[in-house]
Amino acid sequence: MGSLGASEDVVAREDRFDWFCEAVSSEVMPVMLSTPDTADFRAKITELDLGVVRLSSLACSPVLSRRTSAHIRRGDPEHFQLALVTQGKVRISQRGRDAVVAGGLVLTDSSRPSAGACAGGQVETIVLQIPRPALALRPNRVDLLLAQSLAADTGSGAILADFLKTLLTHGPRCRPEELRGMGAIALDLAAACLAQQLGDLGEAPAEARTQEALQRIHRFIENNLGDPGLTPQVIADRHNMSLRGLHALFAGQDLSIAARIRESRLERAHADLARGNLSGQPVQVIAARWGFSSATTFSRAFREAYGITPTEHRASSRATPGRSLSDSAGRVTPRGC
């Protein structure tokens, strides 16, 4: 993950807006930008190369943008840009439509004239840039979604939004091949989200529907780890599928559904046992918080995963804050799940 040229931290104050205009026009696409206050303009642009798609993060002071037919002739990446507005409010105009977006998603097409305005204070957005040929939806259908405010707090929109935020946070520590895999998933989730917005999830490719279902189930698991009754059957029932269908969904994953639950619980307990502010809580209390009803079962699973007992892990974390025996052994993530 890197900056597109620079950021507000390394550009002289009086040059920040000029840098911003140059960075956007050269690295993203030609566009005319203006701001009511160049003297106090602040901006930061970062990007993550995901192979088939690119993920960008933009934080800036209020700015106006306009992309005309002349700009398109000068340079057109032929991308759809799916933007998640995480702070502030953005107004987008394209194809005679206007949308005001705050906390939601909005889709634009680099091959069409557009205008935008960031209202109020600083605006922050996360933008997924998707090559037009890569989006497995009919172009005439996608055009119906341009410059429309799309929900990012429910359904597939929420799943996509959470995935993009997480990817932006943790992506810099991933290997290039991992990022390419994440890019394929992001593309599939975006296709599923847009298809659902069109009212036809069946239009999304099968892989996109699979990834959306997996993300929805993963989020359900994370939200219910403390429930000792969380089982594959419960998950299947809550998602209106058969147990066989749930296992088939996870057949191509690194972990089975049961192993996924077990690993997530162990990771949460592992982290809590290392926290100084929880040092007064018995090990079993922490284990129960994450769905382990049996102290023996928890201790055995923890040792199998990390190579030490929960008590040893806690002791080593106290002795060397921020580092435990399992860390020194190179096993921060549960093994053999």
Coordinates of C-alpha atoms in Angstrom, one line a residue:
M1 CA 0.0 0.0 0.0
G2 CA 1.5 3.4 -0.9
S3 CA 0.8 7.0 -1.6
L4 CA 0.0 8.2 -5.1
G5 CA 3.0 10.4 -5.4
A6 CA 2.9 12.0 -1.9
S7 CA 0.7 13.1 0.9
E8 CA 0.0 16.2 3.0
D9 CA 2.8 15.2 5.3
V10 CA 5.6 15.6 2.7
V11 CA 4.3 18.3 0.5
A12 CA 4.7 22.0 1.4
R13 CA 1.5 23.6 2.5
E14 CA 1.3 26.0 -0.4
D15 CA 1.8 23.2 -2.9
R16 CA -0.7 20.7 -1.5
F17 CA -3.6 21.4 -3.8
D18 CA -1.4 21.4 -6.9
W19 CA 0.0 18.1 -5.8
F20 CA -3.5 16.7 -5.2
C21 CA -4.7 17.8 -8.7
E22 CA -1.6 16.3 -10.4
A23 CA -1.9 13.0 -8.4
V24 CA -5.5 12.5 -9.3
S25 CA -5.2 13.5 -12.9
S26 CA -2.1 11.4 -13.6
E27 CA -2.7 8.4 -11.4
V28 CA -6.5 8.0 -11.5
M29 CA -7.9 10.0 -14.5
P30 CA -7.8 13.5 -16.0
V31 CA -10.3 15.7 -14.1
M32 CA -10.7 19.4 -13.2
L33 CA -10.6 20.1 -9.5
S34 CA -11.2 23.3 -7.4
T35 CA -11.4 24.1 -3.7
P36 CA -12.6 27.1 -1.8
D37 CA -9.4 27.3 0.3
T38 CA -6.1 26.3 -1.3
A39 CA -4.1 27.7 1.6
D40 CA -5.4 25.2 4.1
F41 CA -6.1 22.3 1.8
R42 CA -5.2 18.9 3.2
A43 CA -5.3 15.6 1.4
K44 CA -4.0 12.0 1.5
I45 CA -4.3 9.4 -1.2
T46 CA -3.2 5.8 -0.7
E47 CA -3.8 2.7 -2.9
L48 CA -3.6 -1.0 -2.7
D49 CA -2.9 -3.1 -5.8
L50 CA -5.2 -6.1 -5.9
G51 CA -4.5 -7.4 -9.3
V52 CA -7.7 -7.3 -11.3
V53 CA -9.0 -4.3 -9.3
R54 CA -7.4 -1.5 -7.3
L55 CA -8.5 -0.2 -3.9
S56 CA -7.9 3.5 -3.1
S57 CA -8.4 5.6 0.0
L58 CA -8.9 9.3 -0.3
A59 CA -9.2 11.9 2.6
C60 CA -9.3 15.5 1.6
S61 CA -10.7 19.0 2.4
P62 CA -13.8 20.1 0.6
V63 CA -13.3 20.0 -3.2
L64 CA -15.3 20.2 -6.4
S65 CA -14.6 18.0 -9.4
R66 CA -15.7 17.9 -13.0
R67 CA -14.8 15.4 -15.7
T68 CA -15.8 16.5 -19.2
S69 CA -15.8 14.8 -22.6
A70 CA -12.4 16.6 -23.2
H71 CA -11.0 15.0 -20.1
I72 CA -12.3 11.6 -21.2
R73 CA -10.5 12.0 -24.6
R74 CA -7.3 12.9 -22.8
G75 CA -7.4 9.7 -20.7
D76 CA -9.9 7.0 -19.8
P77 CA -9.0 4.0 -17.7
E78 CA -12.4 2.5 -18.6
H79 CA -13.2 1.7 -15.0
F80 CA -16.3 1.6 -12.9
Q81 CA -15.6 3.3 -9.6
L82 CA -17.5 2.0 -6.6
A83 CA -17.0 4.5 -3.8
L84 CA -17.8 4.0 -0.1
V85 CA -18.2 7.3 1.7
T86 CA -16.9 6.7 5.2
Q87 CA -16.8 10.3 6.5
G88 CA -18.6 13.5 5.3
K89 CA -21.0 13.9 2.4
V90 CA -20.4 13.6 -1.3
R91 CA -22.7 14.8 -4.2
I92 CA -22.3 13.0 -7.5
S93 CA -23.8 13.8 -10.8
Q94 CA -23.7 11.6 -13.9
R95 CA -26.1 10.7 -16.8
G96 CA -28.5 13.5 -15.6
R97 CA -28.8 12.0 -12.1
D98 CA -27.8 13.4 -8.8
A99 CA -27.0 11.6 -5.6
V100 CA -26.0 12.8 -2.2
V101 CA -24.1 10.1 -0.3
A102 CA -23.2 9.9 3.3
G103 CA -22.1 6.5 4.7
G104 CA -23.2 4.7 1.6
L105 CA -22.0 3.5 -1.8
V106 CA -22.1 5.2 -5.1
L107 CA -21.1 4.0 -8.6
T108 CA -19.7 6.1 -11.4
D109 CA -18.3 5.3 -14.9
S110 CA -15.0 6.9 -16.0
S111 CA -16.1 6.8 -19.6
R112 CA -19.0 9.3 -19.0
P113 CA -18.9 13.0 -18.0
S114 CA -19.5 13.5 -14.3
A115 CA -19.3 16.1 -11.5
G116 CA -18.8 15.8 -7.8
A117 CA -18.7 17.9 -4.7
C118 CA -17.5 17.2 -1.1
A119 CA -19.7 19.2 1.3
G120 CA -18.9 20.4 4.8
G121 CA -15.6 19.4 6.4
Q122 CA -13.1 16.7 5.5
V123 CA -14.4 13.8 3.4
E124 CA -13.1 10.3 3.4
T125 CA -13.9 7.6 0.8
I126 CA -12.7 4.1 -0.1
V127 CA -12.9 3.5 -3.9
L128 CA -12.8 0.2 -5.6
Q129 CA -11.7 0.7 -9.3
I130 CA -13.1 -2.1 -11.5
P131 CA -12.2 -2.5 -15.1
R132 CA -15.4 -2.5 -17.2
P133 CA -14.7 -5.9 -18.8
A134 CA -14.1 -7.5 -15.4
L135 CA -17.5 -6.8 -14.0
A136 CA -19.7 -9.8 -14.9
L137 CA -22.9 -7.8 -15.2
R138 CA -24.6 -6.5 -18.4
P139 CA -23.5 -2.9 -19.0
N140 CA -27.0 -1.6 -19.8
R141 CA -28.1 -2.9 -16.4
V142 CA -25.1 -1.5 -14.6
D143 CA -25.9 1.9 -16.1
L144 CA -29.1 2.0 -14.1
L145 CA -27.1 2.3 -10.9
L146 CA -24.8 5.2 -11.9
A147 CA -25.0 8.2 -9.6
Q148 CA -27.4 6.4 -7.2
S149 CA -27.0 6.3 -3.5
L150 CA -26.6 2.6 -2.6
A151 CA -27.1 1.3 0.9
A152 CA -23.9 0.1 2.7
D153 CA -25.5 -0.8 6.1
T154 CA -27.7 -3.8 5.1
G155 CA -27.4 -6.9 3.0
S156 CA -24.7 -7.4 0.5
G157 CA -23.8 -3.7 0.7
A158 CA -22.8 -4.0 4.3
I159 CA -20.8 -7.2 3.6
L160 CA -18.9 -5.4 0.8
A161 CA -18.3 -2.3 2.9
D162 CA -17.0 -4.3 5.9
F163 CA -14.7 -6.3 3.5
L164 CA -13.2 -3.2 1.9
K165 CA -12.5 -1.5 5.3
T166 CA -10.9 -4.6 6.6
L167 CA -8.9 -5.1 3.4
L168 CA -7.7 -1.5 3.6
T169 CA -6.5 -2.0 7.2
H170 CA -4.9 -5.4 6.9
G171 CA -3.9 -5.5 3.2
P172 CA -0.5 -3.9 3.6
R173 CA 0.7 -6.9 5.6
C174 CA -0.5 -9.4 3.0
R175 CA 1.7 -11.0 0.4
P176 CA 1.2 -10.0 -3.3
E177 CA -0.4 -13.4 -4.1
E178 CA -2.8 -13.0 -1.1
L179 CA -3.7 -9.5 -2.4
R180 CA -4.5 -10.9 -5.8
G181 CA -6.9 -13.4 -4.2
M182 CA -8.5 -10.7 -2.1
G183 CA -8.9 -8.6 -5.3
A184 CA -10.9 -11.5 -6.9
I185 CA -13.1 -11.7 -3.8
A186 CA -13.7 -7.9 -3.8
L187 CA -14.7 -8.1 -7.4
D188 CA -17.1 -10.9 -6.8
L189 CA -18.6 -9.2 -3.7
A190 CA -19.0 -6.0 -5.7
A191 CA -20.8 -7.9 -8.5
A192 CA -23.1 -9.5 -6.0
C193 CA -23.9 -6.2 -4.3
L194 CA -24.7 -4.4 -7.6
A195 CA -26.8 -7.4 -8.8
Q196 CA -28.8 -7.2 -5.5
Q197 CA -29.3 -3.5 -5.9
L198 CA -30.7 -4.3 -9.4
G199 CA -33.2 -6.7 -7.7
D200 CA -31.7 -9.7 -9.4
L201 CA -29.1 -11.5 -7.4
G202 CA -29.4 -14.4 -9.8
E203 CA -27.7 -12.2 -12.4
A204 CA -24.5 -12.2 -10.4
P205 CA -22.0 -15.0 -11.3
A206 CA -22.1 -18.1 -9.2
E207 CA -18.7 -17.3 -7.7
A208 CA -20.0 -13.9 -6.6
R209 CA -23.0 -15.4 -4.9
T210 CA -20.7 -17.9 -3.2
Q211 CA -18.4 -15.2 -1.8
E212 CA -21.3 -13.2 -0.6
A213 CA -22.8 -16.1 1.2
L214 CA -19.4 -16.9 2.8
Q215 CA -18.9 -13.4 4.0
R216 CA -22.4 -13.3 5.4
I217 CA -21.8 -16.5 7.3
H218 CA -18.3 -15.4 8.5
R219 CA -19.8 -12.3 9.9
F220 CA -22.6 -14.3 11.7
I221 CA -19.9 -16.5 13.2
E222 CA -17.9 -13.6 14.5
N223 CA -21.0 -12.0 16.0
N224 CA -22.0 -15.2 17.8
L225 CA -18.7 -16.7 19.0
G226 CA -19.7 -16.4 22.7
D227 CA -22.8 -18.6 22.2
P228 CA -21.8 -22.2 23.2
G229 CA -24.7 -23.4 21.1
L230 CA -23.2 -22.0 17.9
T231 CA -23.0 -25.1 15.7
P232 CA -23.0 -25.8 11.9
Q233 CA -26.6 -26.9 12.1
V234 CA -27.6 -23.6 13.8
I235 CA -25.7 -21.6 11.1
A236 CA -27.4 -23.6 8.3
D237 CA -30.8 -23.1 9.8
R238 CA -30.3 -19.3 10.3
H239 CA -29.2 -19.0 6.6
N240 CA -32.0 -21.1 5.1
M241 CA -29.8 -23.8 3.8
S242 CA -29.2 -27.5 4.5
L243 CA -26.3 -28.7 6.6
R244 CA -25.0 -30.5 3.5
G245 CA -25.2 -27.3 1.6
L246 CA -23.3 -25.4 4.3
H247 CA -20.5 -28.0 4.3
A248 CA -20.4 -27.8 0.5
L249 CA -20.1 -24.0 0.6
F250 CA -17.0 -24.4 2.8
A251 CA -15.5 -27.4 0.8
G252 CA -13.2 -25.1 -1.1
Q253 CA -12.0 -23.1 2.0
D254 CA -8.9 -23.7 4.0
L255 CA -11.0 -24.6 7.1
S256 CA -14.2 -26.5 7.5
I257 CA -17.1 -24.6 9.1
A258 CA -16.5 -26.3 12.5
A259 CA -12.8 -25.6 12.4
R260 CA -13.6 -22.0 11.4
I261 CA -15.7 -21.6 14.6
R262 CA -13.0 -23.2 16.7
E263 CA -10.2 -21.2 15.3
S264 CA -12.0 -17.9 15.8
R265 CA -12.9 -18.7 19.4
L266 CA -9.3 -19.7 20.1
E267 CA -8.0 -16.5 18.6
R268 CA -10.3 -14.3 20.7
A269 CA -9.4 -16.2 23.9
H270 CA -5.6 -16.0 23.0
A271 CA -5.9 -12.2 22.6
D272 CA -7.9 -11.8 25.9
L273 CA -5.5 -13.9 27.9
A274 CA -2.6 -11.6 26.9
R275 CA -4.5 -8.4 27.9
G276 CA -3.3 -6.9 31.1
N277 CA -6.6 -5.4 32.0
L278 CA -8.1 -8.9 32.1
S279 CA -5.4 -10.5 34.2
G280 CA -7.7 -10.8 37.2
Q281 CA -10.2 -12.9 35.3
P282 CA -9.9 -16.7 35.6
V283 CA -8.9 -18.5 32.5
Q284 CA -12.2 -20.4 32.4
V285 CA -14.2 -17.1 32.5
I286 CA -12.4 -15.9 29.4
A287 CA -12.8 -19.3 27.8
A288 CA -16.6 -19.3 28.5
R289 CA -16.8 -15.7 27.1
W290 CA -15.8 -17.2 23.7
G291 CA -18.1 -20.2 23.7
F292 CA -16.0 -22.9 25.5
S293 CA -18.2 -24.5 28.1
S294 CA -15.6 -27.1 29.3
A295 CA -12.3 -26.0 30.8
T296 CA -10.7 -29.3 29.8
T297 CA -11.8 -29.0 26.2
F298 CA -10.6 -25.4 26.0
S299 CA -7.1 -26.2 27.5
R300 CA -6.6 -29.1 25.2
A301 CA -7.7 -27.2 22.1
F302 CA -5.5 -24.2 23.1
R303 CA -2.4 -26.4 23.6
E304 CA -3.0 -28.2 20.3
A305 CA -3.3 -24.8 18.5
Y306 CA -0.5 -22.8 20.1
G307 CA 1.8 -25.4 21.7
I308 CA 1.4 -24.0 25.2
T309 CA -1.3 -24.0 27.8
P310 CA -3.6 -21.0 28.4
T311 CA -1.9 -20.4 31.8
E312 CA 1.6 -20.5 30.2
H313 CA 0.5 -18.0 27.5
R314 CA -0.9 -15.6 30.1
A315 CA 2.3 -15.9 32.2
S316 CA 4.6 -15.2 29.2
S317 CA 2.5 -12.2 28.2
R318 CA 2.9 -10.7 31.6
A319 CA 6.6 -11.4 31.7
T320 CA 7.2 -9.8 28.2
P321 CA 4.3 -7.4 27.3
G322 CA 3.4 -7.7 23.7
R323 CA 5.1 -11.1 23.2
S324 CA 4.2 -14.6 24.3
L325 CA 5.7 -18.1 24.1
S326 CA 3.4 -18.8 21.2
D327 CA 4.7 -15.7 19.4
S328 CA 8.3 -16.7 19.9
A329 CA 7.4 -20.1 18.5
G330 CA 6.0 -18.3 15.4
R331 CA 2.4 -19.6 16.1
V332 CA 0.2 -16.6 16.6
T333 CA -2.6 -18.2 14.6
P334 CA -4.0 -21.5 15.8
R335 CA -2.5 -24.5 14.0
G336 CA -4.1 -27.6 12.8
C337 CA -7.7 -26.2 12.8

